[in-house]
Amino acid sequence: MTSKIWGGRFSAGPAAIMEEINVSVGFDQRLAKQDLNGSRAHCSMLVAQGIVSHEDGDAIQEGLTRIEKEIVAGNFLFKRALEDVHMNIESRLADLIGTPAGRLHTARSRNDQVATDFRMWVRAAIETLDEDIRKVQSALIDKAEAHADTIMPGFTHLQAAQPVTFGHHLLAYVEMFGRDRGRLMDARTRLNECPLGAGAIAGTSFPIDRHLTAEKLGFDRPMANSMDAVSDRDFALEFLAAASILATHMSRLAEEMVNWSSAQFGFIRFTDAFSTGSSMMPQKRNPDAAELVRGKTGRIYGGLLALLTVMKALPLTYSKDMQEDKETVFAAFDTLELCLAATAGMVVDMKPNAEKMRASADADGLITATDLADWLTQTLNIPFRDSHHITGKIVKLAEGKGVGLAALSLADMQMAEPRITQDVFRVLTPEASAASRTSYGGTAPDNVRKQAAEARTRFLTRT
Ligand code: ARG
């Protein structure tokens, strides 16, 4: 005989290896709270619909409350032999209240139960991450405001392109993280439909009220199709996809922090709180936290690919393959929480070195070449393509002399274009260049201050 909940038609227990591959309670106990809430809602609906008596309903609710206390207190014994969190809780309920426990699973299957629990878990995870990302944005906006005037080289192809401000650079990440929050919240909106009541696959003959359970559990509506309800995991895929893009953004910022904090760049310095030493080289100050944020991206992508592969070509409806959905999502969430907190910490901690950034922007004196070309077009009405060409000649001349543009004489400039006047030198400093970029979304310090203020309203104000 077997003591399994489904043991009626079984005469022997599972092989040890069968139990080993089947067991999920080691990880799905993270769904315990959602499972209890789902059961509470299901039970009150069964009572409201006259499917279960008030007495039995009350006994079940009390039993569930006792179980919750046991779990919170850490006294609940999850048993591997009971496979998963659902059967552990149901079996404990039977220990505690006896016969009425058997009525809880009326008009319910573990298939709709786990889908409901997992949706609620992902929903809560999204809300937590939204707050975590918000903290990173808040730290970035503070730093950006403080460095709205700090000139640095802006890079394309990792080559100095045009002067920008450090504040502007940081606000770029605030936008990315804003879209990450949007993607997660979009996923939340789509996932917020309730599978409960779909039963194993086909619905049920009991007169249940799916709208009631959906409402009790904070869902917008019940899922429309019972087969979809038990077999869909695209909410988890969407979560992992949004998580992957978020991780990508964090990895880019982390990579920049690694670069910036190197002696070769010297743009930022981490305090001892965010630096690690080398066991052999006493001079080292390594940005390990940034490297790990960069490195942990792989796990999150891995989770997305793993679940996509699990779901690929899986016929309707539920198959046990789908039990593989949870660990990837849990792991992605844990990794993101850790990386977001580390990222926020690093942003607060990093001390920009304005002199180094300024010097790097002006290292070869050529970073304002675009400003020279713009001047030719704006002042002499030369078509921009020609201005570009003329500027190219001047840059070549400067390079030949081993000097920056500002160190050329007016006569040198006039060799390329005789109408150039002394006024051109006004636009050749990195400060003038940055200050002139006043177009919407541009890097001018006044813009950056405005953008930081707007970002506060857009991303940090709670509605
Ligand atoms: N532990 C299972 C899972 O996570 C619960 C659903 C089991 N359903 C079934 N028909 N065996 O997928």
PDB file of N, CA and C in Angstrom, residues 370-453:
ATOM      1  N   THR A 370      33.461  67.934 -34.256  1.00  0.00           N
ATOM      2  CA  THR A 370      32.075  68.141 -34.720  1.00  0.00           C
ATOM      3  C   THR A 370      31.646  69.583 -34.491  1.00  0.00           C
ATOM      4  N   ASP A 371      32.133  70.167 -33.380  1.00  0.00           N
ATOM      5  CA  ASP A 371      31.766  71.559 -33.085  1.00  0.00           C
ATOM      6  C   ASP A 371      32.330  72.507 -34.139  1.00  0.00           C
ATOM      7  N   LEU A 372      33.549  72.174 -34.596  1.00  0.00           N
ATOM      8  CA  LEU A 372      34.169  72.981 -35.652  1.00  0.00           C
ATOM      9  C   LEU A 372      33.335  72.880 -36.938  1.00  0.00           C
ATOM     10  N   ALA A 373      32.949  71.662 -37.289  1.00  0.00           N
ATOM     11  CA  ALA A 373      32.139  71.471 -38.501  1.00  0.00           C
ATOM     12  C   ALA A 373      30.799  72.196 -38.362  1.00  0.00           C
ATOM     13  N   ASP A 374      30.175  72.085 -37.175  1.00  0.00           N
ATOM     14  CA  ASP A 374      28.889  72.780 -36.943  1.00  0.00           C
ATOM     15  C   ASP A 374      29.062  74.292 -37.085  1.00  0.00           C
ATOM     16  N   TRP A 375      30.214  74.797 -36.579  1.00  0.00           N
ATOM     17  CA  TRP A 375      30.467  76.249 -36.664  1.00  0.00           C
ATOM     18  C   TRP A 375      30.517  76.689 -38.126  1.00  0.00           C
ATOM     19  N   LEU A 376      31.205  75.897 -38.955  1.00  0.00           N
ATOM     20  CA  LEU A 376      31.319  76.240 -40.381  1.00  0.00           C
ATOM     21  C   LEU A 376      29.937  76.324 -41.025  1.00  0.00           C
ATOM     22  N   THR A 377      29.068  75.395 -40.653  1.00  0.00           N
ATOM     23  CA  THR A 377      27.724  75.393 -41.229  1.00  0.00           C
ATOM     24  C   THR A 377      26.885  76.531 -40.662  1.00  0.00           C
ATOM     25  N   GLN A 378      26.963  76.690 -39.328  1.00  0.00           N
ATOM     26  CA  GLN A 378      26.109  77.707 -38.698  1.00  0.00           C
ATOM     27  C   GLN A 378      26.571  79.131 -39.019  1.00  0.00           C
ATOM     28  N   THR A 379      27.896  79.354 -39.101  1.00  0.00           N
ATOM     29  CA  THR A 379      28.408  80.717 -39.280  1.00  0.00           C
ATOM     30  C   THR A 379      28.601  81.074 -40.749  1.00  0.00           C
ATOM     31  N   LEU A 380      29.092  80.115 -41.535  1.00  0.00           N
ATOM     32  CA  LEU A 380      29.403  80.434 -42.929  1.00  0.00           C
ATOM     33  C   LEU A 380      28.386  79.834 -43.911  1.00  0.00           C
ATOM     34  N   ASN A 381      27.377  79.180 -43.329  1.00  0.00           N
ATOM     35  CA  ASN A 381      26.317  78.579 -44.159  1.00  0.00           C
ATOM     36  C   ASN A 381      26.860  77.563 -45.166  1.00  0.00           C
ATOM     37  N   ILE A 382      27.936  76.891 -44.798  1.00  0.00           N
ATOM     38  CA  ILE A 382      28.485  75.836 -45.659  1.00  0.00           C
ATOM     39  C   ILE A 382      27.665  74.558 -45.431  1.00  0.00           C
ATOM     40  N   PRO A 383      27.283  73.839 -46.491  1.00  0.00           N
ATOM     41  CA  PRO A 383      26.541  72.574 -46.279  1.00  0.00           C
ATOM     42  C   PRO A 383      27.334  71.630 -45.370  1.00  0.00           C
ATOM     43  N   PHE A 384      26.626  70.909 -44.490  1.00  0.00           N
ATOM     44  CA  PHE A 384      27.335  70.149 -43.450  1.00  0.00           C
ATOM     45  C   PHE A 384      28.320  69.141 -44.034  1.00  0.00           C
ATOM     46  N   ARG A 385      27.956  68.486 -45.124  1.00  0.00           N
ATOM     47  CA  ARG A 385      28.880  67.507 -45.728  1.00  0.00           C
ATOM     48  C   ARG A 385      30.217  68.167 -46.079  1.00  0.00           C
ATOM     49  N   ASP A 386      30.156  69.414 -46.618  1.00  0.00           N
ATOM     50  CA  ASP A 386      31.398  70.128 -46.965  1.00  0.00           C
ATOM     51  C   ASP A 386      32.140  70.549 -45.694  1.00  0.00           C
ATOM     52  N   SER A 387      31.354  70.990 -44.693  1.00  0.00           N
ATOM     53  CA  SER A 387      31.976  71.376 -43.419  1.00  0.00           C
ATOM     54  C   SER A 387      32.742  70.194 -42.829  1.00  0.00           C
ATOM     55  N   HIS A 388      32.130  69.035 -42.950  1.00  0.00           N
ATOM     56  CA  HIS A 388      32.754  67.802 -42.450  1.00  0.00           C
ATOM     57  C   HIS A 388      34.093  67.585 -43.151  1.00  0.00           C
ATOM     58  N   HIS A 389      34.089  67.796 -44.443  1.00  0.00           N
ATOM     59  CA  HIS A 389      35.289  67.592 -45.259  1.00  0.00           C
ATOM     60  C   HIS A 389      36.391  68.584 -44.871  1.00  0.00           C
ATOM     61  N   ILE A 390      35.998  69.849 -44.762  1.00  0.00           N
ATOM     62  CA  ILE A 390      36.965  70.896 -44.388  1.00  0.00           C
ATOM     63  C   ILE A 390      37.548  70.587 -43.004  1.00  0.00           C
ATOM     64  N   THR A 391      36.654  70.199 -42.078  1.00  0.00           N
ATOM     65  CA  THR A 391      37.112  69.888 -40.718  1.00  0.00           C
ATOM     66  C   THR A 391      38.083  68.707 -40.754  1.00  0.00           C
ATOM     67  N   GLY A 392      37.789  67.741 -41.609  1.00  0.00           N
ATOM     68  CA  GLY A 392      38.682  66.597 -41.764  1.00  0.00           C
ATOM     69  C   GLY A 392      40.097  67.049 -42.113  1.00  0.00           C
ATOM     70  N   LYS A 393      40.174  68.016 -43.003  1.00  0.00           N
ATOM     71  CA  LYS A 393      41.498  68.535 -43.400  1.00  0.00           C
ATOM     72  C   LYS A 393      42.199  69.197 -42.208  1.00  0.00           C
ATOM     73  N   ILE A 394      41.411  69.960 -41.433  1.00  0.00           N
ATOM     74  CA  ILE A 394      41.994  70.668 -40.283  1.00  0.00           C
ATOM     75  C   ILE A 394      42.475  69.661 -39.234  1.00  0.00           C
ATOM     76  N   VAL A 395      41.660  68.598 -39.018  1.00  0.00           N
ATOM     77  CA  VAL A 395      42.051  67.560 -38.063  1.00  0.00           C
ATOM     78  C   VAL A 395      43.369  66.913 -38.509  1.00  0.00           C
ATOM     79  N   LYS A 396      43.478  66.671 -39.802  1.00  0.00           N
ATOM     80  CA  LYS A 396      44.693  66.049 -40.338  1.00  0.00           C
ATOM     81  C   LYS A 396      45.910  66.949 -40.078  1.00  0.00           C
ATOM     82  N   LEU A 397      45.699  68.243 -40.282  1.00  0.00           N
ATOM     83  CA  LEU A 397      46.765  69.221 -40.060  1.00  0.00           C
ATOM     84  C   LEU A 397      47.209  69.205 -38.598  1.00  0.00           C
ATOM     85  N   ALA A 398      46.185  69.206 -37.700  1.00  0.00           N
ATOM     86  CA  ALA A 398      46.481  69.201 -36.264  1.00  0.00           C
ATOM     87  C   ALA A 398      47.234  67.937 -35.885  1.00  0.00           C
ATOM     88  N   GLU A 399      46.759  66.811 -36.394  1.00  0.00           N
ATOM     89  CA  GLU A 399      47.434  65.537 -36.091  1.00  0.00           C
ATOM     90  C   GLU A 399      48.873  65.565 -36.572  1.00  0.00           C
ATOM     91  N   GLY A 400      49.063  66.128 -37.770  1.00  0.00           N
ATOM     92  CA  GLY A 400      50.415  66.232 -38.335  1.00  0.00           C
ATOM     93  C   GLY A 400      51.334  67.039 -37.433  1.00  0.00           C
ATOM     94  N   LYS A 401      50.776  68.077 -36.843  1.00  0.00           N
ATOM     95  CA  LYS A 401      51.579  68.933 -35.956  1.00  0.00           C
ATOM     96  C   LYS A 401      51.632  68.377 -34.532  1.00  0.00           C
ATOM     97  N   GLY A 402      50.835  67.346 -34.291  1.00  0.00           N
ATOM     98  CA  GLY A 402      50.799  66.760 -32.940  1.00  0.00           C
ATOM     99  C   GLY A 402      50.161  67.688 -31.926  1.00  0.00           C
ATOM    100  N   VAL A 403      49.190  68.482 -32.359  1.00  0.00           N
ATOM    101  CA  VAL A 403      48.498  69.379 -31.413  1.00  0.00           C
ATOM    102  C   VAL A 403      46.980  69.190 -31.530  1.00  0.00           C
ATOM    103  N   GLY A 404      46.262  69.783 -30.574  1.00  0.00           N
ATOM    104  CA  GLY A 404      44.804  69.757 -30.638  1.00  0.00           C
ATOM    105  C   GLY A 404      44.294  70.872 -31.524  1.00  0.00           C
ATOM    106  N   LEU A 405      43.000  70.847 -31.814  1.00  0.00           N
ATOM    107  CA  LEU A 405      42.402  71.858 -32.702  1.00  0.00           C
ATOM    108  C   LEU A 405      42.589  73.273 -32.158  1.00  0.00           C
ATOM    109  N   ALA A 406      42.422  73.412 -30.843  1.00  0.00           N
ATOM    110  CA  ALA A 406      42.482  74.744 -30.239  1.00  0.00           C
ATOM    111  C   ALA A 406      43.888  75.322 -30.283  1.00  0.00           C
ATOM    112  N   ALA A 407      44.888  74.463 -30.509  1.00  0.00           N
ATOM    113  CA  ALA A 407      46.275  74.951 -30.521  1.00  0.00           C
ATOM    114  C   ALA A 407      46.721  75.366 -31.920  1.00  0.00           C
ATOM    115  N   LEU A 408      45.852  75.160 -32.913  1.00  0.00           N
ATOM    116  CA  LEU A 408      46.199  75.621 -34.265  1.00  0.00           C
ATOM    117  C   LEU A 408      46.070  77.146 -34.328  1.00  0.00           C
ATOM    118  N   SER A 409      46.778  77.728 -35.263  1.00  0.00           N
ATOM    119  CA  SER A 409      46.625  79.180 -35.443  1.00  0.00           C
ATOM    120  C   SER A 409      45.459  79.435 -36.396  1.00  0.00           C
ATOM    121  N   LEU A 410      44.988  80.676 -36.381  1.00  0.00           N
ATOM    122  CA  LEU A 410      43.907  81.038 -37.308  1.00  0.00           C
ATOM    123  C   LEU A 410      44.390  80.832 -38.744  1.00  0.00           C
ATOM    124  N   ALA A 411      45.636  81.156 -38.985  1.00  0.00           N
ATOM    125  CA  ALA A 411      46.194  80.984 -40.336  1.00  0.00           C
ATOM    126  C   ALA A 411      46.140  79.523 -40.770  1.00  0.00           C
ATOM    127  N   ASP A 412      46.445  78.614 -39.819  1.00  0.00           N
ATOM    128  CA  ASP A 412      46.361  77.180 -40.132  1.00  0.00           C
ATOM    129  C   ASP A 412      44.951  76.824 -40.583  1.00  0.00           C
ATOM    130  N   MET A 413      43.995  77.299 -39.804  1.00  0.00           N
ATOM    131  CA  MET A 413      42.586  77.003 -40.104  1.00  0.00           C
ATOM    132  C   MET A 413      42.220  77.559 -41.475  1.00  0.00           C
ATOM    133  N   GLN A 414      42.691  78.754 -41.745  1.00  0.00           N
ATOM    134  CA  GLN A 414      42.287  79.432 -43.000  1.00  0.00           C
ATOM    135  C   GLN A 414      42.882  78.767 -44.235  1.00  0.00           C
ATOM    136  N   MET A 415      43.895  77.926 -44.028  1.00  0.00           N
ATOM    137  CA  MET A 415      44.405  77.165 -45.165  1.00  0.00           C
ATOM    138  C   MET A 415      43.335  76.213 -45.681  1.00  0.00           C
ATOM    139  N   ALA A 416      42.505  75.731 -44.762  1.00  0.00           N
ATOM    140  CA  ALA A 416      41.436  74.810 -45.162  1.00  0.00           C
ATOM    141  C   ALA A 416      40.202  75.563 -45.625  1.00  0.00           C
ATOM    142  N   GLU A 417      39.941  76.725 -45.008  1.00  0.00           N
ATOM    143  CA  GLU A 417      38.760  77.535 -45.377  1.00  0.00           C
ATOM    144  C   GLU A 417      39.067  78.993 -45.010  1.00  0.00           C
ATOM    145  N   PRO A 418      39.318  79.815 -46.023  1.00  0.00           N
ATOM    146  CA  PRO A 418      39.783  81.199 -45.779  1.00  0.00           C
ATOM    147  C   PRO A 418      38.802  82.064 -44.993  1.00  0.00           C
ATOM    148  N   ARG A 419      37.505  81.708 -44.995  1.00  0.00           N
ATOM    149  CA  ARG A 419      36.528  82.586 -44.313  1.00  0.00           C
ATOM    150  C   ARG A 419      36.450  82.331 -42.797  1.00  0.00           C
ATOM    151  N   ILE A 420      37.199  81.360 -42.302  1.00  0.00           N
ATOM    152  CA  ILE A 420      37.175  81.095 -40.852  1.00  0.00           C
ATOM    153  C   ILE A 420      37.719  82.309 -40.099  1.00  0.00           C
ATOM    154  N   THR A 421      37.043  82.671 -39.000  1.00  0.00           N
ATOM    155  CA  THR A 421      37.492  83.811 -38.187  1.00  0.00           C
ATOM    156  C   THR A 421      37.885  83.321 -36.790  1.00  0.00           C
ATOM    157  N   GLN A 422      38.444  84.238 -36.033  1.00  0.00           N
ATOM    158  CA  GLN A 422      38.881  83.963 -34.656  1.00  0.00           C
ATOM    159  C   GLN A 422      37.743  83.378 -33.800  1.00  0.00           C
ATOM    160  N   ASP A 423      36.519  83.757 -34.157  1.00  0.00           N
ATOM    161  CA  ASP A 423      35.338  83.311 -33.395  1.00  0.00           C
ATOM    162  C   ASP A 423      35.278  81.791 -33.240  1.00  0.00           C
ATOM    163  N   VAL A 424      35.893  81.049 -34.194  1.00  0.00           N
ATOM    164  CA  VAL A 424      35.799  79.588 -34.169  1.00  0.00           C
ATOM    165  C   VAL A 424      36.364  79.001 -32.871  1.00  0.00           C
ATOM    166  N   PHE A 425      37.370  79.671 -32.305  1.00  0.00           N
ATOM    167  CA  PHE A 425      38.032  79.109 -31.108  1.00  0.00           C
ATOM    168  C   PHE A 425      37.091  79.042 -29.902  1.00  0.00           C
ATOM    169  N   ARG A 426      36.041  79.862 -29.970  1.00  0.00           N
ATOM    170  CA  ARG A 426      35.034  79.884 -28.909  1.00  0.00           C
ATOM    171  C   ARG A 426      34.356  78.500 -28.729  1.00  0.00           C
ATOM    172  N   VAL A 427      34.230  77.757 -29.825  1.00  0.00           N
ATOM    173  CA  VAL A 427      33.467  76.501 -29.739  1.00  0.00           C
ATOM    174  C   VAL A 427      34.348  75.271 -29.525  1.00  0.00           C
ATOM    175  N   LEU A 428      35.638  75.471 -29.379  1.00  0.00           N
ATOM    176  CA  LEU A 428      36.533  74.317 -29.396  1.00  0.00           C
ATOM    177  C   LEU A 428      36.870  73.712 -28.029  1.00  0.00           C
ATOM    178  N   THR A 429      36.317  74.259 -26.952  1.00  0.00           N
ATOM    179  CA  THR A 429      36.568  73.629 -25.640  1.00  0.00           C
ATOM    180  C   THR A 429      35.486  72.595 -25.353  1.00  0.00           C
ATOM    181  N   PRO A 430      35.831  71.563 -24.617  1.00  0.00           N
ATOM    182  CA  PRO A 430      34.818  70.552 -24.254  1.00  0.00           C
ATOM    183  C   PRO A 430      33.628  71.169 -23.517  1.00  0.00           C
ATOM    184  N   GLU A 431      33.895  72.168 -22.671  1.00  0.00           N
ATOM    185  CA  GLU A 431      32.797  72.803 -21.923  1.00  0.00           C
ATOM    186  C   GLU A 431      31.814  73.474 -22.881  1.00  0.00           C
ATOM    187  N   ALA A 432      32.374  74.242 -23.847  1.00  0.00           N
ATOM    188  CA  ALA A 432      31.501  74.929 -24.797  1.00  0.00           C
ATOM    189  C   ALA A 432      30.727  73.917 -25.620  1.00  0.00           C
ATOM    190  N   SER A 433      31.413  72.835 -25.981  1.00  0.00           N
ATOM    191  CA  SER A 433      30.760  71.800 -26.779  1.00  0.00           C
ATOM    192  C   SER A 433      29.554  71.230 -26.034  1.00  0.00           C
ATOM    193  N   ALA A 434      29.788  70.798 -24.795  1.00  0.00           N
ATOM    194  CA  ALA A 434      28.698  70.199 -24.023  1.00  0.00           C
ATOM    195  C   ALA A 434      27.574  71.212 -23.817  1.00  0.00           C
ATOM    196  N   ALA A 435      27.956  72.450 -23.465  1.00  0.00           N
ATOM    197  CA  ALA A 435      26.943  73.469 -23.173  1.00  0.00           C
ATOM    198  C   ALA A 435      26.087  73.784 -24.388  1.00  0.00           C
ATOM    199  N   SER A 436      26.645  73.557 -25.581  1.00  0.00           N
ATOM    200  CA  SER A 436      25.891  73.896 -26.789  1.00  0.00           C
ATOM    201  C   SER A 436      24.861  72.825 -27.156  1.00  0.00           C
ATOM    202  N   ARG A 437      24.958  71.650 -26.531  1.00  0.00           N
ATOM    203  CA  ARG A 437      24.061  70.541 -26.902  1.00  0.00           C
ATOM    204  C   ARG A 437      22.740  70.659 -26.135  1.00  0.00           C
ATOM    205  N   THR A 438      21.982  71.701 -26.531  1.00  0.00           N
ATOM    206  CA  THR A 438      20.760  72.021 -25.792  1.00  0.00           C
ATOM    207  C   THR A 438      19.506  71.406 -26.408  1.00  0.00           C
ATOM    208  N   SER A 439      19.673  70.644 -27.479  1.00  0.00           N
ATOM    209  CA  SER A 439      18.494  70.016 -28.094  1.00  0.00           C
ATOM    210  C   SER A 439      17.861  69.058 -27.083  1.00  0.00           C
ATOM    211  N   TYR A 440      16.583  68.780 -27.238  1.00  0.00           N
ATOM    212  CA  TYR A 440      15.863  67.943 -26.283  1.00  0.00           C
ATOM    213  C   TYR A 440      16.584  66.605 -26.117  1.00  0.00           C
ATOM    214  N   GLY A 441      16.887  66.261 -24.876  1.00  0.00           N
ATOM    215  CA  GLY A 441      17.597  65.003 -24.629  1.00  0.00           C
ATOM    216  C   GLY A 441      19.094  65.113 -24.783  1.00  0.00           C
ATOM    217  N   GLY A 442      19.596  66.321 -25.084  1.00  0.00           N
ATOM    218  CA  GLY A 442      21.034  66.524 -25.279  1.00  0.00           C
ATOM    219  C   GLY A 442      21.780  66.694 -23.966  1.00  0.00           C
ATOM    220  N   THR A 443      23.104  66.826 -24.068  1.00  0.00           N
ATOM    221  CA  THR A 443      23.967  66.700 -22.890  1.00  0.00           C
ATOM    222  C   THR A 443      24.267  68.014 -22.161  1.00  0.00           C
ATOM    223  N   ALA A 444      23.749  69.150 -22.651  1.00  0.00           N
ATOM    224  CA  ALA A 444      24.039  70.442 -21.990  1.00  0.00           C
ATOM    225  C   ALA A 444      23.699  70.358 -20.503  1.00  0.00           C
ATOM    226  N   PRO A 445      24.600  70.849 -19.639  1.00  0.00           N
ATOM    227  CA  PRO A 445      24.371  70.745 -18.191  1.00  0.00           C
ATOM    228  C   PRO A 445      22.984  71.214 -17.738  1.00  0.00           C
ATOM    229  N   ASP A 446      22.492  72.310 -18.309  1.00  0.00           N
ATOM    230  CA  ASP A 446      21.156  72.768 -17.902  1.00  0.00           C
ATOM    231  C   ASP A 446      20.087  71.745 -18.278  1.00  0.00           C
ATOM    232  N   ASN A 447      20.260  71.152 -19.450  1.00  0.00           N
ATOM    233  CA  ASN A 447      19.361  70.069 -19.863  1.00  0.00           C
ATOM    234  C   ASN A 447      19.403  68.920 -18.870  1.00  0.00           C
ATOM    235  N   VAL A 448      20.617  68.545 -18.505  1.00  0.00           N
ATOM    236  CA  VAL A 448      20.795  67.381 -17.634  1.00  0.00           C
ATOM    237  C   VAL A 448      20.099  67.630 -16.293  1.00  0.00           C
ATOM    238  N   ARG A 449      20.243  68.848 -15.777  1.00  0.00           N
ATOM    239  CA  ARG A 449      19.550  69.160 -14.517  1.00  0.00           C
ATOM    240  C   ARG A 449      18.035  69.038 -14.684  1.00  0.00           C
ATOM    241  N   LYS A 450      17.552  69.544 -15.810  1.00  0.00           N
ATOM    242  CA  LYS A 450      16.110  69.447 -16.077  1.00  0.00           C
ATOM    243  C   LYS A 450      15.677  67.988 -16.217  1.00  0.00           C
ATOM    244  N   GLN A 451      16.500  67.242 -16.947  1.00  0.00           N
ATOM    245  CA  GLN A 451      16.167  65.827 -17.168  1.00  0.00           C
ATOM    246  C   GLN A 451      16.178  65.034 -15.861  1.00  0.00           C
ATOM    247  N   ALA A 452      17.111  65.392 -14.994  1.00  0.00           N
ATOM    248  CA  ALA A 452      17.171  64.696 -13.698  1.00  0.00           C
ATOM    249  C   ALA A 452      15.895  64.983 -12.907  1.00  0.00           C
ATOM    250  N   ALA A 453      15.480  66.258 -12.931  1.00  0.00           N
ATOM    251  CA  ALA A 453      14.255  66.621 -12.201  1.00  0.00           C
ATOM    252  C   ALA A 453      13.047  65.892 -12.790  1.00  0.00           C
TER     253      ALA A 453
END
